[in-house]
Coordinates of C-alpha atoms in Angstrom, one line a residue:
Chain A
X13 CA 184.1 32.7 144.6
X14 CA 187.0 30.3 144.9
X15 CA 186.8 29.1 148.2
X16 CA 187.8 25.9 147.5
X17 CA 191.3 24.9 146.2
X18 CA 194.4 22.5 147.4
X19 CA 195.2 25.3 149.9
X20 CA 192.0 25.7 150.9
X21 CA 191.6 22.1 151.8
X22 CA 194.6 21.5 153.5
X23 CA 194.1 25.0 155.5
X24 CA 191.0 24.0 156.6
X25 CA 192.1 19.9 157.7
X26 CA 194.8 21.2 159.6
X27 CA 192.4 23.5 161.8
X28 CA 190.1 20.2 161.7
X29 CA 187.6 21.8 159.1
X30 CA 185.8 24.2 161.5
X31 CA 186.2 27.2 159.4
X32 CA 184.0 26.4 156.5
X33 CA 181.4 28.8 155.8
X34 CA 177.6 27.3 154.8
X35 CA 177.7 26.5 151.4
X36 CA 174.3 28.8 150.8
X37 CA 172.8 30.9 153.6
X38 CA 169.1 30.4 155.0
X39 CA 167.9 34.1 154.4
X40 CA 164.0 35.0 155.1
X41 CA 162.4 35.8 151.7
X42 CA 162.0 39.8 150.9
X43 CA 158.7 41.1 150.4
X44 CA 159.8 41.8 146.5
X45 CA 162.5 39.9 144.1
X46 CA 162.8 40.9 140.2
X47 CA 162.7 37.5 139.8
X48 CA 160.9 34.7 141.6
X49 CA 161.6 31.0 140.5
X50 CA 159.7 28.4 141.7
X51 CA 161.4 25.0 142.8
X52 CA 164.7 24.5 144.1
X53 CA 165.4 21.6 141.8
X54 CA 168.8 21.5 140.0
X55 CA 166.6 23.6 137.1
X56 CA 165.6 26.2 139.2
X57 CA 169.0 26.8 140.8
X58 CA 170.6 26.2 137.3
X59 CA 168.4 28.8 136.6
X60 CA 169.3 31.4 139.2
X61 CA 173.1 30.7 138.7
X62 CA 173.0 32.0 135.1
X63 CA 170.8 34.9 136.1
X64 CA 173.4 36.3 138.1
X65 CA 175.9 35.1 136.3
X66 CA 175.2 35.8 132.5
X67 CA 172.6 38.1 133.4
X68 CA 173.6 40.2 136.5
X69 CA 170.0 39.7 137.5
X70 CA 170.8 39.0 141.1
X71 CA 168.0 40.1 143.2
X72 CA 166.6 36.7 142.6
X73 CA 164.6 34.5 145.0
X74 CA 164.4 30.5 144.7
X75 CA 161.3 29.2 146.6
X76 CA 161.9 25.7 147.2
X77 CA 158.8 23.5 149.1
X78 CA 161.2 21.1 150.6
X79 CA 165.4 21.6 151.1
X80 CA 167.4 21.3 148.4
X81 CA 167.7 18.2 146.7
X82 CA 164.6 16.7 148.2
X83 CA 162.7 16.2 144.7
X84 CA 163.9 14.9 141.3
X85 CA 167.5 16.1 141.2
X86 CA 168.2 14.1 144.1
X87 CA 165.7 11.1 142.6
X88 CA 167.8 10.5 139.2
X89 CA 170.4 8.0 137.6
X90 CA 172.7 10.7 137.3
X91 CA 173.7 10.0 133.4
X92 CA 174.3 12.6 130.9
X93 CA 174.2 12.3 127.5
X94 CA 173.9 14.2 123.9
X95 CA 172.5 11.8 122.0
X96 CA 169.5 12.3 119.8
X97 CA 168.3 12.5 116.7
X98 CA 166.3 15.3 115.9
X99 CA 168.4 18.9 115.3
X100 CA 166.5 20.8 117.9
X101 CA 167.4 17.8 120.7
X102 CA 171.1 17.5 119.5
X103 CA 171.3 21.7 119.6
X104 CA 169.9 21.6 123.0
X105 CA 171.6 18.7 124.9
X106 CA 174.9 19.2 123.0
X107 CA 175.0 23.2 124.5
X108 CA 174.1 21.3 127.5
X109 CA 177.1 18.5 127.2
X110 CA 179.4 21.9 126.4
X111 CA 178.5 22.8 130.2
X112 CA 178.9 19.7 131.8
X113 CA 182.6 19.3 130.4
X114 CA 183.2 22.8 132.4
X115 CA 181.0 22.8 135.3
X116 CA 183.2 22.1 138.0
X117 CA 185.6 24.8 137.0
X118 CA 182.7 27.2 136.3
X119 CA 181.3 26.4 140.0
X120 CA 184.4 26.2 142.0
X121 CA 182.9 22.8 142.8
X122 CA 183.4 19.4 141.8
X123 CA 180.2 17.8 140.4
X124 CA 182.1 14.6 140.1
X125 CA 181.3 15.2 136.3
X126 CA 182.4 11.2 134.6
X127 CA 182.8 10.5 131.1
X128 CA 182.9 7.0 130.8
X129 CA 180.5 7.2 127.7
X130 CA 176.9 5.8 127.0
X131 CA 176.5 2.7 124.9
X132 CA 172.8 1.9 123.4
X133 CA 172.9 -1.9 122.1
X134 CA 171.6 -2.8 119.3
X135 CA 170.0 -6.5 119.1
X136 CA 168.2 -6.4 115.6
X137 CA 169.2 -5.2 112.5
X138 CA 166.9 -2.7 112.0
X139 CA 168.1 -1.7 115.2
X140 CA 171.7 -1.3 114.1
X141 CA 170.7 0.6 111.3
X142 CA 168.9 3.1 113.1
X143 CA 171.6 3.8 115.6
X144 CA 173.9 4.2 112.6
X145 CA 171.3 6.8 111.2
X146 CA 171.2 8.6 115.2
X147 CA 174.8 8.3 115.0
X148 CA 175.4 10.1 111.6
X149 CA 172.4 13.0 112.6
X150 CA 174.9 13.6 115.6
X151 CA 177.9 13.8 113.9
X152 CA 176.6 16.4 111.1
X153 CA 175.8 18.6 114.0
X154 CA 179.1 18.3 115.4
X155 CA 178.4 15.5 118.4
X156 CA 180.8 12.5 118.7
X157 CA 179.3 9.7 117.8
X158 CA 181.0 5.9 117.0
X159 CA 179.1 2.6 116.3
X160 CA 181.1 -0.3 117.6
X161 CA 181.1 -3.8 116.6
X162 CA 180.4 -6.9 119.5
X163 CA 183.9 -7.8 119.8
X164 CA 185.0 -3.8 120.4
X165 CA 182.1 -4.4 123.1
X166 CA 183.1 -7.3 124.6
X167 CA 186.2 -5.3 125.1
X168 CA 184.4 -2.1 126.9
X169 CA 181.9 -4.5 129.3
X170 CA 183.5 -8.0 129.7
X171 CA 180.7 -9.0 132.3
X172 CA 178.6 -8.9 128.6
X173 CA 177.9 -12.2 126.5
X174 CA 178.1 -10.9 123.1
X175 CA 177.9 -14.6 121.3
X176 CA 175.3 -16.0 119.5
X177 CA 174.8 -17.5 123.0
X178 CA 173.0 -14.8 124.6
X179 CA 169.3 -14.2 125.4
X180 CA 169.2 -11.1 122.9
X181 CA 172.3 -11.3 120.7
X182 CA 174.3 -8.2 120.4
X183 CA 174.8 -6.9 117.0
X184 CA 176.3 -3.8 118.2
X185 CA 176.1 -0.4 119.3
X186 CA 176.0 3.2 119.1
X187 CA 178.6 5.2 121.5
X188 CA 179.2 8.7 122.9
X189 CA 182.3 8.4 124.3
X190 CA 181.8 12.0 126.1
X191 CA 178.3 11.2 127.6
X192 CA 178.9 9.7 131.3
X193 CA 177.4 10.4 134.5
X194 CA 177.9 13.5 137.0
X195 CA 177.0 13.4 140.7
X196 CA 173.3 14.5 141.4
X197 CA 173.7 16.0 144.7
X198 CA 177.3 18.1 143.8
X199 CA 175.6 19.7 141.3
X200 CA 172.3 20.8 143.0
X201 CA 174.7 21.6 146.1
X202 CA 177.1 23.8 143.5
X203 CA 174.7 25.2 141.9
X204 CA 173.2 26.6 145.3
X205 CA 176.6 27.8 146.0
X206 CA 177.2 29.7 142.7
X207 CA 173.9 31.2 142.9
X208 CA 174.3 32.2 146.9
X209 CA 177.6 33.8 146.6
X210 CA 176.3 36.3 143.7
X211 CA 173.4 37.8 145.8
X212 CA 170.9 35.0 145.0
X213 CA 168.1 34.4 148.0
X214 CA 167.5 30.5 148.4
X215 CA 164.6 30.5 150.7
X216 CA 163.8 26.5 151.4
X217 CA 160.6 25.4 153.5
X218 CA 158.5 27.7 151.5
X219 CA 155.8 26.1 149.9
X220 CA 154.1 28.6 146.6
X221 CA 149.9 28.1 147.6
X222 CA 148.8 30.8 145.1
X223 CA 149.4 33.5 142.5
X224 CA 149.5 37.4 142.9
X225 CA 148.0 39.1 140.1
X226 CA 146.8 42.7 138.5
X227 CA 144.1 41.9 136.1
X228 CA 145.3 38.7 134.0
X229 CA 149.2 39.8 135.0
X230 CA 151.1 37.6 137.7
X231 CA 152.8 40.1 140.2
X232 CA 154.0 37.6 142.4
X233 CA 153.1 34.6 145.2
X234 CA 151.5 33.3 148.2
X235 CA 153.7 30.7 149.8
X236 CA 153.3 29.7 153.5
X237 CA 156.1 31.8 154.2
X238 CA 154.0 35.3 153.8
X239 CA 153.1 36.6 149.8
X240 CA 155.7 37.9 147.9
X241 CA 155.8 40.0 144.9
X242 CA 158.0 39.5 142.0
X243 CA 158.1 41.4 138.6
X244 CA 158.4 37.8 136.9
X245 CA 157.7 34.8 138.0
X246 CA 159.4 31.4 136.7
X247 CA 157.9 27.8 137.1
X248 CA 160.6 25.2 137.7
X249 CA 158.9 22.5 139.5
X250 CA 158.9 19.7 137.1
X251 CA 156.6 16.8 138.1
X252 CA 154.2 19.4 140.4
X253 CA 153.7 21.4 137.2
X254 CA 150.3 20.7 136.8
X255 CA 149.6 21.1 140.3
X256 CA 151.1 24.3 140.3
X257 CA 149.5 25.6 137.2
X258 CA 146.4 24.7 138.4
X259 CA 147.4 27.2 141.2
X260 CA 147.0 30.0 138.4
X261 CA 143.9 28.8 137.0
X262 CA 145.8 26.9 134.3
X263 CA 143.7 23.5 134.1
X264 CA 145.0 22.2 131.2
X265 CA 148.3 21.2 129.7
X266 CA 150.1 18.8 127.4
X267 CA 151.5 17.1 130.4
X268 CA 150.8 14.4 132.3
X269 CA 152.6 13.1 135.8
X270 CA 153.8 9.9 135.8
X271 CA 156.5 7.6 138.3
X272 CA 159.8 6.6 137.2
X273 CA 161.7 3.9 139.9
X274 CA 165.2 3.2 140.2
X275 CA 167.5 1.4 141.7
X276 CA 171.0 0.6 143.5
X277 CA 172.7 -2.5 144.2
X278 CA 175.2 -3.0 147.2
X279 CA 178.7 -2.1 146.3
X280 CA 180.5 -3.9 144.3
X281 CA 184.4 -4.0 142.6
X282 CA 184.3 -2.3 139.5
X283 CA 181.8 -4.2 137.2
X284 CA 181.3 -2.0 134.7
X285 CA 182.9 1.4 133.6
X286 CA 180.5 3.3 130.9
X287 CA 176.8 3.6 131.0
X288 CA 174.6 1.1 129.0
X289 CA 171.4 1.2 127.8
X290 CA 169.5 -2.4 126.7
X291 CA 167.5 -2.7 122.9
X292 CA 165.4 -5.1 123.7
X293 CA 163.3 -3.0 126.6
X294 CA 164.0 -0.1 128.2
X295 CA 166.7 -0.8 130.4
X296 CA 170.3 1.7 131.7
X297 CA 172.8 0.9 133.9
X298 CA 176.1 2.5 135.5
X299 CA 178.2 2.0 138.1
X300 CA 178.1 4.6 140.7
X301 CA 181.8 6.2 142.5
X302 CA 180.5 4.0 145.5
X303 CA 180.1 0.8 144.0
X304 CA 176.7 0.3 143.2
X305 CA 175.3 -0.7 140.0
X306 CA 172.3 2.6 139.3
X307 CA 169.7 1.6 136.9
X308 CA 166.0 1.6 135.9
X309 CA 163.4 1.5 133.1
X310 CA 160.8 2.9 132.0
X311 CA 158.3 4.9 133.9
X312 CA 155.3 3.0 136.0
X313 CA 152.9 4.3 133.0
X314 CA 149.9 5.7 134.3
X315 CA 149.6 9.8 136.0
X316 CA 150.9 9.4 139.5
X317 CA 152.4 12.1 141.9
X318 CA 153.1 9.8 144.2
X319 CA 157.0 9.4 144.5
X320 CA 156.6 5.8 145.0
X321 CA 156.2 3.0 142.6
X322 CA 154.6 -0.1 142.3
X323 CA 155.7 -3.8 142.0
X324 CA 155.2 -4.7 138.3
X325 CA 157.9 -2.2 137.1
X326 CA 160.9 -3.6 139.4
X327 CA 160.1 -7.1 138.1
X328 CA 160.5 -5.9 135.1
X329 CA 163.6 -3.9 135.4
X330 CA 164.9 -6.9 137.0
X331 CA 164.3 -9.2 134.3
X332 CA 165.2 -6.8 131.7
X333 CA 168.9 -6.6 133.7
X334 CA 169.1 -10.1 134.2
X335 CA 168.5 -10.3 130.5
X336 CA 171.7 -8.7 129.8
X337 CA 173.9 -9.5 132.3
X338 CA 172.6 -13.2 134.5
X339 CA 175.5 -12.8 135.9
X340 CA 173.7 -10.4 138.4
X341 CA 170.8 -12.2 139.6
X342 CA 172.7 -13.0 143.1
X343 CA 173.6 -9.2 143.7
X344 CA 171.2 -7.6 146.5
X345 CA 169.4 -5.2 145.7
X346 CA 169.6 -2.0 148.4
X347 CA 167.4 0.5 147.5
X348 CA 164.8 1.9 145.3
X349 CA 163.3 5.1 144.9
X350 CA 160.8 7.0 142.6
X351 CA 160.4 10.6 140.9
X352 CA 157.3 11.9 139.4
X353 CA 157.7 13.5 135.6
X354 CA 156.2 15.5 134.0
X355 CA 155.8 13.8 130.7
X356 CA 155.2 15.8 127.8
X357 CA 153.5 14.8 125.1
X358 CA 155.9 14.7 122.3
X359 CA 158.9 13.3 125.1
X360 CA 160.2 17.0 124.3
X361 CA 160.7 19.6 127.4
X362 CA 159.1 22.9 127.4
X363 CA 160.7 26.1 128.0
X364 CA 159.2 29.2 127.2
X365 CA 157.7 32.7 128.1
X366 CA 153.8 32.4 129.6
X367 CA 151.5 31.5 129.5
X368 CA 150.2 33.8 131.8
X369 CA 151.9 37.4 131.2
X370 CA 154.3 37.9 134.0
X371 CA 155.0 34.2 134.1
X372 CA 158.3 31.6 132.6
X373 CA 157.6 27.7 132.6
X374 CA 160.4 25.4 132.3
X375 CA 158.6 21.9 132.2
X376 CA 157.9 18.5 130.3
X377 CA 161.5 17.1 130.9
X378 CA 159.8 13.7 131.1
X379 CA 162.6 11.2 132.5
X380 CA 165.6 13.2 130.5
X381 CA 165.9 16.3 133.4
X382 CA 169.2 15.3 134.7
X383 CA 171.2 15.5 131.9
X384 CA 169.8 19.0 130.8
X385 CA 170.2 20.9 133.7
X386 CA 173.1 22.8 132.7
X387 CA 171.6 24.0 129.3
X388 CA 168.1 23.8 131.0
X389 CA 169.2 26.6 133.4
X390 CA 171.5 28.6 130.6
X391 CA 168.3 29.2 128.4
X392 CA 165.8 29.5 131.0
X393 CA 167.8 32.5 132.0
X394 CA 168.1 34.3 128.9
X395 CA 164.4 33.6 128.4
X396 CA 163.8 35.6 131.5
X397 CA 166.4 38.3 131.0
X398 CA 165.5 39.0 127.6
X399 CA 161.8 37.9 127.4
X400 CA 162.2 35.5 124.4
X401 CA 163.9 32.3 124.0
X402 CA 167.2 31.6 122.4
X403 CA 167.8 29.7 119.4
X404 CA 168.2 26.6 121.8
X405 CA 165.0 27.0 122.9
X406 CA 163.1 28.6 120.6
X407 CA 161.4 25.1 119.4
X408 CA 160.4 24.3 122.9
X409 CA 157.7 26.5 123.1
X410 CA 154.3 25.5 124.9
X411 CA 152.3 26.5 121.5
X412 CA 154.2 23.9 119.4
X413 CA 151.3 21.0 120.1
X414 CA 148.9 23.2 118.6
X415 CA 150.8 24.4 115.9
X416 CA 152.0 21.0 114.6
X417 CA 155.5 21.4 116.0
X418 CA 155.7 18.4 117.8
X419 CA 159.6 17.6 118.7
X420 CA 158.8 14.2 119.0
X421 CA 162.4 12.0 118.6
X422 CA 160.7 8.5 120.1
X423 CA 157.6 9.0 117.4
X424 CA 155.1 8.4 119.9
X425 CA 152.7 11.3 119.7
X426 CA 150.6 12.3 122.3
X427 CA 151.0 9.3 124.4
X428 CA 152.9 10.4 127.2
X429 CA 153.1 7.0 129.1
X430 CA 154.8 5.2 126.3
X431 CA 157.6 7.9 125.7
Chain B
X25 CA 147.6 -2.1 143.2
X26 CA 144.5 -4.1 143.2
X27 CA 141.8 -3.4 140.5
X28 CA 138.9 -4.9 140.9
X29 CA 137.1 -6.0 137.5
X30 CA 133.0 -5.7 137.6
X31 CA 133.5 -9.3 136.0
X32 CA 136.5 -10.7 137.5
X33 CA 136.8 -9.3 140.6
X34 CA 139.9 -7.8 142.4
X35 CA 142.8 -8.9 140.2
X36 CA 146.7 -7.6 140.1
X37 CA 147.4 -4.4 138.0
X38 CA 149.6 -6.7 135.2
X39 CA 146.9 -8.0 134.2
X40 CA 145.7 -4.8 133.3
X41 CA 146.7 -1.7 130.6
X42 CA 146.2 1.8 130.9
X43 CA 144.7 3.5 128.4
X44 CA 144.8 6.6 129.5
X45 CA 142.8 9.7 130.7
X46 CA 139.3 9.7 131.0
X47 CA 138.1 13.1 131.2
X48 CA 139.0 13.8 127.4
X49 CA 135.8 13.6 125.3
X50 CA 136.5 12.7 121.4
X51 CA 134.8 16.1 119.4
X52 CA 132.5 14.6 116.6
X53 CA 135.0 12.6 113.7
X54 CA 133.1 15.3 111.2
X55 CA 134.1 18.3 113.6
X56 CA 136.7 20.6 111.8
X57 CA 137.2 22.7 115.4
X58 CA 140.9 22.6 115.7
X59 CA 141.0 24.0 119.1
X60 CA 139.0 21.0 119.7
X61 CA 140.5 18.5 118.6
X62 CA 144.2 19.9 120.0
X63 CA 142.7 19.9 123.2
X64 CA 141.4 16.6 122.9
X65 CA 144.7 15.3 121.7
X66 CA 147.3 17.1 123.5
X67 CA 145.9 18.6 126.7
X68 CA 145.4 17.2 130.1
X69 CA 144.0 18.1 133.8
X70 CA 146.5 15.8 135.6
X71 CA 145.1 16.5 138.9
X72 CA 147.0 15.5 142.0
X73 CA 144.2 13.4 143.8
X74 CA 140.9 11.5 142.2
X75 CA 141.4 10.6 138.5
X76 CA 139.4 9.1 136.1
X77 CA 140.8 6.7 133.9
X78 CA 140.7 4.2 131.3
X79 CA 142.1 0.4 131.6
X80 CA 141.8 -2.5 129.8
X81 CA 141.6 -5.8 132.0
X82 CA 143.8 -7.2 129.0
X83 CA 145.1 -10.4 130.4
X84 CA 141.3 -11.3 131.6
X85 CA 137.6 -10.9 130.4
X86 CA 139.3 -7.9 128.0
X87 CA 136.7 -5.5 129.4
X88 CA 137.1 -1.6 128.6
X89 CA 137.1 -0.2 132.4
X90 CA 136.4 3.3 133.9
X91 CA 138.6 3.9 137.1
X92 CA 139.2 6.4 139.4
X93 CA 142.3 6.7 140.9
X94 CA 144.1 8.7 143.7
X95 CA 146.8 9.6 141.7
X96 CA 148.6 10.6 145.2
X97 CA 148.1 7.2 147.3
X98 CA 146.8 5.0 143.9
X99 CA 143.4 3.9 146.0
X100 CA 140.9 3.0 143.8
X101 CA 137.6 4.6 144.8
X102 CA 135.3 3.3 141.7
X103 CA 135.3 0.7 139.2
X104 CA 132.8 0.5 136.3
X105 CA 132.7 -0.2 132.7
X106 CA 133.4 2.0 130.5
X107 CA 130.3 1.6 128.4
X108 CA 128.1 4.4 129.8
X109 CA 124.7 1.4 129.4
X110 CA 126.8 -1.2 131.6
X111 CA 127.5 1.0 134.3
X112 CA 127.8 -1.5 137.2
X113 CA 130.3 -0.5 139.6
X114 CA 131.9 -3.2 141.2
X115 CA 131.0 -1.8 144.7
X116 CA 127.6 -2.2 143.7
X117 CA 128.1 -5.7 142.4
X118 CA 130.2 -6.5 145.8
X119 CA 127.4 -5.3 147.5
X120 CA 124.7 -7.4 145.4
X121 CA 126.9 -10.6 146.2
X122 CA 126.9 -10.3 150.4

């Protein structure tokens, strides 16, 4: 699959780069697939990649509504990170982190993967100590983890007031030095690629409108590109997952959809080179390879598909960054965009087998998707090839609300707006 | 977003809080049906078009509203409190005041 290389490069500038080849062909969907996977999101593709690839399951189909990139993978703030404190998080996003570190390699394609690391401040003393307590939970499980003092931050972000000065003091910090940021669009792009090259069909345009079934069984789907049957049948569509549940008579779920914004400055000189996350609210920030400062906050807070957000929430952001760094309030903003999430209601995803027989959801990534597509994709795969989970993501199951389960590492329980 | 209070009239959504989904109905506080009570606490329809919601006009007259909401475009179709004996919709009282 090594198309690309130094050689490859300069081969293909010198004959004025006519020769490359589509990076993933536009085939018409088959009238059968062993595996269908709905959405076209860096999840789903992750998905089909590591079908082919761990699984040799290669007579796969991706049914995406939209082109690739269209929806949440191209709607992110492109960090990645491994920091959490229960052991069924850190497992999970660590094996994901292990991914990232090789995923331009693996693909043949650079995914513009960053370490630059991911400071969360601390302004209170409780504060402090809890991020020493997330710190050490990380570190028994093998994750780096280092809390640094104001000074030792003051160092990393000069554009910071760290004194006594400052709106919210800083008392410190809790950093992964091996968390940073990746490039959305590479990696939904690369994954595509992988997935293509091994046999995979990535049919875009091709909106699912219903289920094939025998008795209670899904067999397949109706899309407005003609029905198609599968033997199983994946669900990768993140925010649409209760509208696409609903498609198989699934009413109910512990998910609600909700808007997140963000935002990007115009480009500036290098401002600021790690990812950092505010105490005080909920507030991130990094600096993209172009220039522009990528952040946001939390989610608009009430069910929304709409892919749009509402006023309230960027004054907020924006008071929340000029909080932390005043020094910004002449910078123009240039854009803003919004993603819908599903938001689970323990903050935890969901990746299991059913709940229909015949049928694989991969859902509930609430505003953490990014980072977990890697491992996202990995066990979503060996769920489907094998029909039960992996220890990754065996405690991701969909049954875990009603079994008292909950993974829930904010502690804010079935409230999915404040998570 | 606009809401419109029954009391206040139309008024700017940071004056209000959501309080979530109003289709759930709390099973009796003696029921011991587990299924009920998971499904009260964890599940949800989140339908992509009219839903009916809870807010608080917090920053106002503190009423408990009942709202629905296209949760595709966010028009608000209907605004009434959430009291089922003061159910007044504010069309209805927009109406009453021409």
């Amino acid at each position: 699959m090594a198309e690309y290389s130094a050689f490859s490069l300069l081969a293909n500038a010198l004959k004025g780069n006519k020769d490359w080849k589509p990076a993933w062909r536009k085939p018409d969907p088959k009238a059968s697939y062993d595996v269908i996977i709905i959405g076209g999101g860096g999840h789903g593709l992750a998905t089909a990649y590591y079908l082919a690839k761990e699984h040799g399951i290669t007579n796969v189909a991706v049914l995406e509504k939209g082109w690739l990139g269209s929806g949440n993978v191209g709607r992110n703030t492109t960090a990645v990170r491994s920091n959490y404190l229960l052991p069924a998080n850190t497992r999970f996003y660590e094996h994901s982190m292990k991914l990232w570190e090789n995923l331009s390699h693996d693909l043949n394609y650079n995914v513009m993967f960053s370490q630059r690391g991911c400071l969360n401040l601390a302004h209170t003393p409780a504060q402090f100590d809890d991020y020493a307590r997330r710190g050490n939970a990380m570190r028994h499980l093998g994750v780096d983890a280092e809390l640094m003092t104001p000074a030792e931050i003051k160092r990393l972000i000069p554009a910071l007031d760290v004194s006594d000065a400052a709106r919210f003091p800083v008392l410190g910090g809790l950093m992964q030095r091996r968390a940073g940021t990746a490039r959305h669009d590479a990696v939904a792009w690369g994954y595509a690629r992988g997935a293509d090259r091994r046999g995979v069909d990535i049919v875009e345009n091709c909106e699912v409108t219903g289920f094939l079934r025998d008795g209670d069984r899904i067999t397949g789907v109706t899309t407005s590109r003609g029905d198609i049957r599968a033997k199983k049948v994946a669900v990768a569509v993140a925010g649409s997952t209760g509208r696409v549940m609903q498609l198989a008579g699934v009413e109910t779920m512990p998910i609600e959809s909700h808007v997140l914004q963000a935002f990007v400055t115009e480009s500036l000189k290098p401002f600021i080179d790690t990812v950092v996350t505010f105490g005080m609210g909920h507030f991130y920030m990094s600096q993209s390879d172009k220039g522009g400062l990528v952040y946001g906050g939390d989610i608009d807070g009430y069910n929304s598909y709409a892919q749009r957000g509402n006023l309230p929430v960027v004054d907020e952001v924006m008071s929340e960054m000029l909080a932390l760094f005043p020094g910004l309030a002449r910078v123009r903003m240039l854009r803003s965009w919004g993603g819908v999430c599903d938001m689970s209601m323990d903050g935890s995803p969901i990746i299991t087998t059913g709940p229909l027989p015949g049928m694989y959801l991969n859902c509930g990534w609430c505003y953490g998707g990014f980072k977990a597509t890697p491992a996202s994709g990995w066990c979503f795969a060996w769920t489907i090839a094998k029909d039960q989970p992996h220890e990754f993501n065996a405690p991701f199951t969909l049954d875990r609300f009603h079994r008292g389960l909950v993974i829930d590492d904010k502690g804010q329980g079935a409230n999915p707006r404040l998570h | 977003m606009l809401i419109t209070c029954p009391y206040c009239g139309p008024r700017d959504v940071i004056e209000f809080t959501y309080q979530g989904d109003a289709n759930r109905e709390r099973p009796n506080p003696a029921s011991q049906n587990l299924d009920a009570w998971n499904a009260y606490v964890y599940d949800r329809l989140n339908p992509a078009g009219d839903h009916n919601e809870f807010w608080q006009h917090s920053g106002g007259c503190r009423s408990h509203l009942k709202v629905v909401r296209n949760t595709l475009t966010h028009e608000i179709s209907s605004v009434a409190f959430a009291r089922g004996d003061h159910a007044s919709t504010s069309r209805r009282k927009a109406e009453g005041k021409s």
